[in-house]
């Protein structure tokens, strides 16, 4: 849905001074439903736009703005479709979602189309660009920086910044000034920029919007035949699916597809990353032996060492990360003792607090849950405090949600002074 329209509706509601409950009653919709509309997880329908106009007395402006937007053809076979989809995202126009019944279904459709498209356009590995245009080099440098900003500060600012870089790349493509290798390079930049926006949207809880950008990233990778970048995007789409109830099997399918497409073209580090994502996906479905097998493959791939051809975006894939994923998987599979062993091994090899505070907060919160499952409240509280300290000023709805989940699991144990102090620090209004 149009980003600007949702933004304007949100701003108008806030400016009215009405609380959510009062506004929802007046509009005739539920609070949760309207929150999802404003966050991009549900469509702005004609009835919703009309309700905002009525309650906020905006003279029909929202309904008119919605009527001015139109669907865009998302066919993968139509010439120029990728650029049309990218343009629609930049302009905030809605994409035609017929047949996309849910996030998992939508991403599965994109994946299937990508496999066919990448098969038609796949290019041989290219030599590094040494005389690239300054705009392209600048965009590549910015996207590299944004990966580290995401690691250290979270996804809030990354969403806006990466979207701006994506807009620049799309404008450059539309200028028709770039041909041949430089045009392929622009589409590769677009692939990564759209992936970053999609990931940032997901990390901020905007699931519907995330799938639109993951779709755009896959399309762009097919345009330039960059199977490695497309597979990388699929690995993040897998996270979105295994983080949603009932979609673990789709996540497994995504990692399988990515691995099939990169076979013979990827480095051991890429293989390790995809195997680890597969392990996490299998753990969500309760498949203990397959999870163990995939983790073995991930470790074995890392044992092969670094390669000159390792994609720069895989800088974060190391033994520490694999062990953290192993710990998360063990916790998912109901083995908190093994989870703690894996988390401890991971933390010994993991930069953690300073370099990856957002991810570290998630893993620490899970380690705290493992301590709680083993009835060690003191350790659970100490680890939970560490997680909260890592989160600090990091902007990540996903990390914050993990910490809230820990608080909910600790809530029945408020007779323990440490637990009560921890929860009071996190939710002081509940202990006033």
Coordinates of C-alpha atoms in Angstrom, one line a residue:
X1 CA 0.0 0.0 0.0
X2 CA 1.1 3.6 -0.5
X3 CA 3.6 4.5 2.1
X4 CA 2.8 8.2 2.0
X5 CA -0.9 7.6 2.4
X6 CA -0.4 5.4 5.5
X7 CA 2.0 8.1 6.9
X8 CA -0.5 10.8 6.4
X9 CA -3.3 8.8 8.0
X10 CA -1.1 8.1 11.0
X11 CA 0.0 11.7 11.4
X12 CA -3.6 13.0 11.1
X13 CA -4.8 10.5 13.7
X14 CA -2.0 11.5 16.1
X15 CA -2.6 15.2 15.5
X16 CA -6.3 14.8 16.4
X17 CA -5.3 13.9 20.0
X18 CA -7.7 10.9 20.0
X19 CA -6.5 7.8 21.8
X20 CA -6.5 4.5 20.0
X21 CA -9.5 3.2 21.8
X22 CA -11.7 6.3 21.1
X23 CA -10.5 6.5 17.5
X24 CA -11.3 2.8 16.9
X25 CA -14.8 3.1 18.4
X26 CA -15.5 6.1 16.2
X27 CA -14.2 4.5 13.1
X28 CA -16.0 1.2 13.5
X29 CA -12.8 -0.9 13.3
X30 CA -10.7 -2.7 15.9
X31 CA -7.5 -1.2 17.3
X32 CA -5.4 -4.1 16.2
X33 CA -6.8 -4.0 12.7
X34 CA -6.1 -0.3 12.3
X35 CA -2.6 -0.6 13.7
X36 CA -1.9 -3.3 11.1
X37 CA -3.2 -0.9 8.4
X38 CA -0.9 1.9 9.5
X39 CA 2.1 -0.5 9.8
X40 CA 1.6 -1.8 6.3
X41 CA 0.5 -5.3 7.3
X42 CA -3.0 -4.8 6.0
X43 CA -4.4 -3.0 3.0
X44 CA -5.8 0.5 3.2
X45 CA -9.3 -0.3 1.9
X46 CA -11.9 2.2 0.7
X47 CA -13.9 1.7 3.9
X48 CA -10.8 2.3 6.1
X49 CA -9.9 5.5 4.1
X50 CA -13.5 6.7 4.3
X51 CA -13.5 6.0 8.1
X52 CA -10.4 8.1 8.6
X53 CA -11.9 10.9 6.5
X54 CA -15.1 10.8 8.5
X55 CA -13.6 10.7 12.0
X56 CA -10.8 13.2 11.3
X57 CA -13.0 15.4 9.2
X58 CA -10.4 15.5 6.3
X59 CA -13.0 16.2 3.6
X60 CA -12.5 12.9 1.7
X61 CA -8.8 13.5 1.1
X62 CA -7.7 10.0 2.1
X63 CA -10.3 8.3 0.0
X64 CA -9.3 10.5 -3.0
X65 CA -5.6 9.6 -2.4
X66 CA -6.4 5.9 -2.3
X67 CA -8.5 6.2 -5.5
X68 CA -5.5 7.9 -7.3
X69 CA -3.3 4.8 -6.7
X70 CA -3.6 1.9 -9.0
X71 CA -2.3 -1.7 -9.3
X72 CA 1.0 -2.5 -11.1
X73 CA 1.5 -5.5 -13.3
X74 CA 3.7 -7.9 -11.3
X75 CA 4.2 -10.5 -14.1
X76 CA 7.7 -11.9 -14.1
X77 CA 7.5 -12.6 -17.8
X78 CA 6.6 -9.1 -19.0
X79 CA 9.4 -6.9 -20.3
X80 CA 10.1 -4.1 -17.9
X81 CA 8.2 -5.7 -15.1
X82 CA 11.1 -5.5 -12.6
X83 CA 11.6 -1.8 -13.2
X84 CA 7.8 -1.2 -13.0
X85 CA 7.6 -3.0 -9.6
X86 CA 10.7 -1.0 -8.3
X87 CA 9.1 2.2 -9.5
X88 CA 5.9 1.4 -7.8
X89 CA 7.6 0.8 -4.5
X90 CA 9.5 4.1 -4.7
X91 CA 6.3 6.0 -5.6
X92 CA 4.4 4.3 -2.8
X93 CA 1.8 2.8 -5.2
X94 CA 0.3 -0.5 -4.3
X95 CA 1.4 -3.7 -6.0
X96 CA -1.3 -6.0 -7.4
X97 CA -1.4 -8.8 -4.8
X98 CA -3.9 -11.1 -6.4
X99 CA -3.0 -14.7 -5.4
X100 CA -0.8 -13.6 -2.5
X101 CA -3.0 -14.9 0.4
X102 CA -0.3 -14.6 3.1
X103 CA 3.3 -13.7 3.6
X104 CA 4.5 -17.3 3.1
X105 CA 2.4 -17.8 0.0
X106 CA 3.6 -14.5 -1.5
X107 CA 7.2 -15.3 -0.8
X108 CA 6.8 -18.8 -2.2
X109 CA 5.4 -17.4 -5.4
X110 CA 8.3 -15.0 -5.7
X111 CA 10.8 -17.8 -5.1
X112 CA 9.3 -20.1 -7.7
X113 CA 9.3 -17.2 -10.3
X114 CA 12.9 -16.4 -9.3
X115 CA 14.1 -19.9 -10.0
X116 CA 12.7 -19.7 -13.5
X117 CA 13.9 -16.2 -14.2
X118 CA 17.4 -16.7 -12.8
X119 CA 17.7 -19.8 -15.1
X120 CA 17.2 -17.6 -18.1
X121 CA 19.5 -14.7 -17.1
X122 CA 22.2 -16.4 -15.1
X123 CA 25.6 -14.9 -15.9
X124 CA 29.1 -16.3 -15.5
X125 CA 31.0 -14.9 -12.5
X126 CA 32.4 -11.4 -13.4
X127 CA 35.7 -9.9 -12.7
X128 CA 35.7 -7.1 -10.1
X129 CA 35.0 -3.7 -11.4
X130 CA 38.0 -1.5 -11.2
X131 CA 36.8 1.5 -13.2
X132 CA 33.2 1.8 -12.1
X133 CA 31.3 5.0 -12.2
X134 CA 31.5 7.0 -9.0
X135 CA 27.8 6.8 -8.4
X136 CA 27.9 3.0 -8.4
X137 CA 30.9 2.9 -6.2
X138 CA 29.3 5.3 -3.8
X139 CA 26.1 3.4 -3.6
X140 CA 28.0 0.1 -2.9
X141 CA 30.0 1.8 -0.2
X142 CA 26.8 3.2 1.5
X143 CA 25.1 -0.2 1.4
X144 CA 28.2 -1.8 3.0
X145 CA 28.1 0.9 5.7
X146 CA 24.4 0.3 6.3
X147 CA 25.0 -3.4 7.0
X148 CA 27.2 -2.4 10.0
X149 CA 24.7 0.3 11.1
X150 CA 22.1 -2.4 11.2
X151 CA 24.4 -4.5 13.3
X152 CA 25.1 -1.8 15.9
X153 CA 22.1 0.5 15.9
X154 CA 19.2 -1.6 14.6
X155 CA 17.0 -1.3 11.6
X156 CA 15.0 1.9 12.3
X157 CA 17.3 4.3 10.4
X158 CA 18.5 1.7 8.0
X159 CA 15.0 1.4 6.5
X160 CA 15.0 5.0 5.5
X161 CA 18.6 5.2 4.4
X162 CA 18.5 2.0 2.3
X163 CA 15.2 3.0 0.7
X164 CA 16.9 6.3 -0.3
X165 CA 19.8 4.4 -1.8
X166 CA 17.3 2.1 -3.6
X167 CA 15.5 5.2 -5.0
X168 CA 18.8 6.5 -6.4
X169 CA 19.6 3.1 -8.0
X170 CA 16.2 2.9 -9.6
X171 CA 16.5 6.5 -10.9
X172 CA 19.9 5.6 -12.4
X173 CA 18.4 2.6 -14.1
X174 CA 15.6 4.7 -15.5
X175 CA 18.0 7.3 -16.8
X176 CA 19.2 4.8 -19.4
X177 CA 22.7 6.1 -19.1
X178 CA 24.1 2.8 -17.9
X179 CA 24.6 -0.1 -20.2
X180 CA 26.2 -3.6 -20.2
X181 CA 28.2 -4.4 -17.1
X182 CA 27.4 -1.1 -15.4
X183 CA 23.7 -1.7 -15.8
X184 CA 24.1 -5.2 -14.4
X185 CA 26.0 -3.7 -11.5
X186 CA 23.2 -1.3 -10.9
X187 CA 20.7 -4.1 -10.7
X188 CA 23.1 -5.9 -8.3
X189 CA 23.1 -2.7 -6.1
X190 CA 19.3 -2.7 -6.4
X191 CA 19.1 -6.3 -5.2
X192 CA 21.1 -5.6 -2.0
X193 CA 19.3 -2.3 -1.3
X194 CA 15.9 -3.9 -1.6
X195 CA 17.0 -6.8 0.6
X196 CA 18.2 -4.3 3.2
X197 CA 14.9 -2.4 3.1
X198 CA 12.9 -5.7 3.3
X199 CA 15.0 -6.9 6.3
X200 CA 14.7 -3.6 8.1
X201 CA 10.9 -3.6 7.5
X202 CA 10.7 -7.2 8.9
X203 CA 12.9 -6.2 11.9
X204 CA 10.5 -3.4 12.6
X205 CA 7.5 -5.7 12.5
X206 CA 6.2 -4.6 9.1
X207 CA 5.8 -8.1 7.6
X208 CA 3.6 -7.2 4.7
X209 CA 6.0 -4.4 3.5
X210 CA 9.0 -6.7 4.0
X211 CA 7.7 -9.3 1.5
X212 CA 7.2 -6.6 -1.2
X213 CA 10.9 -5.6 -0.9
X214 CA 12.1 -9.2 -0.8
X215 CA 10.1 -9.8 -4.0
X216 CA 11.7 -6.7 -5.6
X217 CA 15.2 -7.9 -4.5
X218 CA 14.7 -11.3 -6.2
X219 CA 13.4 -9.7 -9.3
X220 CA 16.5 -7.4 -9.5
X221 CA 18.9 -10.3 -8.9
X222 CA 17.2 -12.2 -11.8
X223 CA 17.7 -9.1 -14.1
X224 CA 21.4 -9.2 -13.6
X225 CA 21.8 -12.9 -13.2
X226 CA 23.2 -12.6 -9.7
X227 CA 22.3 -15.9 -8.2
X228 CA 24.4 -15.5 -5.1
X229 CA 22.7 -12.2 -4.1
X230 CA 19.3 -13.7 -4.9
X231 CA 20.0 -16.7 -2.7
X232 CA 21.1 -14.3 0.1
X233 CA 17.8 -12.6 -0.1
X234 CA 16.0 -15.9 0.1
X235 CA 17.9 -16.7 3.3
X236 CA 16.3 -13.6 4.9
X237 CA 12.9 -14.5 3.5
X238 CA 13.4 -17.8 5.3
X239 CA 13.8 -16.0 8.6
X240 CA 10.6 -14.1 8.0
X241 CA 8.8 -17.5 7.4
X242 CA 10.3 -19.5 10.3
X243 CA 9.5 -16.5 12.6
X244 CA 5.8 -16.9 11.7
X245 CA 3.7 -19.7 13.2
X246 CA 3.1 -22.6 10.8
X247 CA 5.5 -21.4 8.1
X248 CA 8.6 -23.4 9.0
X249 CA 8.3 -25.7 6.1
X250 CA 8.3 -22.8 3.7
X251 CA 11.5 -21.6 5.3
X252 CA 13.1 -25.0 4.7
X253 CA 11.9 -24.8 1.1
X254 CA 13.5 -21.4 0.6
X255 CA 16.9 -22.5 2.0
X256 CA 16.7 -25.7 -0.2
X257 CA 16.0 -23.6 -3.3
X258 CA 18.8 -21.2 -2.5
X259 CA 21.3 -24.0 -2.0
X260 CA 20.2 -25.7 -5.2
X261 CA 20.7 -22.6 -7.3
X262 CA 24.1 -21.7 -5.9
X263 CA 25.5 -25.2 -6.0
X264 CA 28.9 -25.1 -7.8
X265 CA 28.9 -21.3 -7.7
X266 CA 29.2 -20.5 -4.0
X267 CA 32.0 -20.5 -1.4
X268 CA 32.1 -22.6 1.7
X269 CA 31.1 -19.6 3.8
X270 CA 27.9 -19.1 1.7
X271 CA 27.2 -22.8 2.2
X272 CA 27.7 -22.5 5.9
X273 CA 25.3 -19.6 6.1
X274 CA 22.6 -21.5 4.2
X275 CA 23.1 -24.7 6.2
X276 CA 22.7 -22.7 9.4
X277 CA 19.5 -21.1 8.2
X278 CA 18.2 -24.5 7.2
X279 CA 19.0 -25.9 10.6
X280 CA 17.1 -23.1 12.3
X281 CA 14.2 -23.7 9.9
X282 CA 14.1 -27.4 10.7
X283 CA 14.3 -26.8 14.4
X284 CA 11.1 -24.7 14.1
X285 CA 9.4 -27.8 12.8
X286 CA 10.8 -30.1 15.6
X287 CA 13.1 -32.1 13.4
X288 CA 16.0 -32.8 15.8
X289 CA 18.1 -35.1 13.6
X290 CA 17.9 -32.9 10.5
X291 CA 18.7 -29.8 12.6
X292 CA 21.8 -31.6 13.9
X293 CA 22.8 -32.7 10.4
X294 CA 22.5 -29.2 9.0
X295 CA 24.6 -27.7 11.8
X296 CA 27.3 -30.3 11.1
X297 CA 27.3 -29.2 7.5
X298 CA 27.6 -25.6 8.5
X299 CA 30.6 -26.2 10.8
X300 CA 32.2 -28.5 8.2
X301 CA 31.9 -25.7 5.5
X302 CA 33.5 -23.2 7.8
X303 CA 36.3 -25.6 8.5
X304 CA 37.3 -25.2 4.8
X305 CA 38.4 -21.6 5.6
X306 CA 37.9 -18.3 3.9
X307 CA 38.0 -17.8 0.1
X308 CA 38.9 -14.8 -2.0
X309 CA 35.5 -15.1 -3.6
X310 CA 33.6 -14.8 -0.4
X311 CA 30.8 -12.2 -0.8
X312 CA 31.5 -9.2 1.3
X313 CA 28.1 -9.4 2.8
X314 CA 29.0 -12.6 4.6
X315 CA 31.4 -10.9 7.0
X316 CA 29.2 -12.0 9.9
X317 CA 29.3 -15.7 9.2
X318 CA 31.7 -17.4 11.7
X319 CA 31.8 -20.1 14.3
X320 CA 30.3 -17.9 16.9
X321 CA 27.2 -17.2 14.8
X322 CA 26.8 -20.9 14.0
X323 CA 27.0 -21.8 17.7
X324 CA 24.4 -19.1 18.6
X325 CA 22.1 -20.6 15.9
X326 CA 22.8 -24.0 17.4
X327 CA 21.8 -22.7 20.8
X328 CA 18.6 -21.2 19.5
X329 CA 17.7 -24.4 17.7
X330 CA 18.4 -26.5 20.8
X331 CA 16.1 -24.3 22.9
X332 CA 13.4 -24.6 20.2
X333 CA 13.8 -28.4 20.3
X334 CA 13.3 -28.5 24.1
X335 CA 16.9 -29.1 25.2
X336 CA 17.9 -26.1 27.4
X337 CA 21.0 -27.7 28.7
X338 CA 22.4 -28.2 25.2
X339 CA 21.2 -24.7 24.3
X340 CA 23.3 -23.2 27.1
X341 CA 26.4 -25.3 26.0
X342 CA 26.0 -23.9 22.5
X343 CA 25.4 -20.3 23.6
X344 CA 28.5 -20.5 25.8
X345 CA 30.6 -21.8 23.0
X346 CA 29.2 -19.1 20.7
X347 CA 29.8 -16.3 23.2
X348 CA 33.5 -17.3 23.5
X349 CA 33.9 -16.8 19.7
X350 CA 31.3 -14.0 19.2
X351 CA 32.1 -10.2 19.1
X352 CA 28.8 -9.7 20.8
X353 CA 28.1 -6.5 22.8
X354 CA 30.1 -4.0 20.8
X355 CA 29.9 -5.3 17.2
X356 CA 26.5 -7.0 17.1
X357 CA 24.5 -5.7 20.1
X358 CA 21.1 -6.3 18.4
X359 CA 21.8 -10.0 17.6
X360 CA 23.6 -10.5 20.8
X361 CA 20.5 -9.2 22.8
X362 CA 18.4 -11.8 21.0
X363 CA 20.8 -14.7 21.8
X364 CA 21.2 -13.6 25.4
X365 CA 17.4 -13.4 25.9
X366 CA 17.2 -17.0 24.6
X367 CA 20.0 -18.1 26.9
X368 CA 18.1 -16.5 29.8
X369 CA 15.1 -18.6 28.8
X370 CA 17.3 -21.7 28.8
X371 CA 18.4 -20.8 32.4
X372 CA 14.8 -20.4 33.4
X373 CA 13.8 -23.7 31.9
X374 CA 16.5 -25.3 34.1
X375 CA 15.1 -23.4 37.1
X376 CA 18.1 -21.2 37.6
X377 CA 16.4 -17.9 38.3
X378 CA 19.6 -16.1 39.3
X379 CA 21.3 -16.9 36.0
X380 CA 18.2 -16.1 34.1
X381 CA 18.0 -12.6 35.6
X382 CA 21.7 -11.9 35.2
X383 CA 21.6 -13.0 31.5
X384 CA 18.4 -11.0 31.0
X385 CA 20.0 -7.9 32.3
X386 CA 22.9 -8.4 30.0
X387 CA 20.4 -8.7 27.1
X388 CA 18.7 -5.5 28.1
X389 CA 22.0 -3.7 28.3
X390 CA 22.9 -4.8 24.8
X391 CA 19.6 -3.7 23.4
X392 CA 20.1 -0.2 24.9
X393 CA 19.5 2.3 22.2
X394 CA 19.3 -0.3 19.4
X395 CA 16.1 0.2 17.3
X396 CA 14.8 -3.3 16.7
X397 CA 11.2 -4.4 17.3
X398 CA 12.3 -8.0 16.8
X399 CA 14.9 -7.8 19.6
X400 CA 12.5 -5.9 21.9
X401 CA 9.9 -8.6 21.3
X402 CA 12.4 -11.3 22.3
X403 CA 13.0 -9.5 25.5
X404 CA 9.3 -9.0 26.2
X405 CA 8.9 -12.7 25.7
X406 CA 11.5 -13.4 28.4
X407 CA 9.7 -11.0 30.7
X408 CA 6.4 -12.8 30.2
X409 CA 8.1 -16.1 31.0
X410 CA 9.6 -14.6 34.2
X411 CA 6.4 -13.1 35.3
X412 CA 5.1 -16.1 37.3
X413 CA 8.3 -16.0 39.4
X414 CA 8.0 -12.5 41.0
X415 CA 8.5 -14.0 44.5
X416 CA 12.1 -14.1 43.6
X417 CA 13.6 -10.6 44.4
X418 CA 15.9 -10.6 41.4
X419 CA 13.1 -11.4 39.0
X420 CA 10.9 -8.8 40.5
X421 CA 13.6 -6.1 40.3
X422 CA 14.3 -7.0 36.7
X423 CA 10.7 -6.9 35.7
X424 CA 10.1 -3.7 37.5
X425 CA 13.0 -2.1 35.6
X426 CA 11.5 -3.3 32.3
X427 CA 7.8 -2.6 33.2
X428 CA 7.7 -0.1 36.1
X429 CA 4.0 0.7 35.6
X430 CA 3.0 -2.8 36.5
X431 CA 4.7 -2.6 39.9
X432 CA 3.6 0.9 40.9

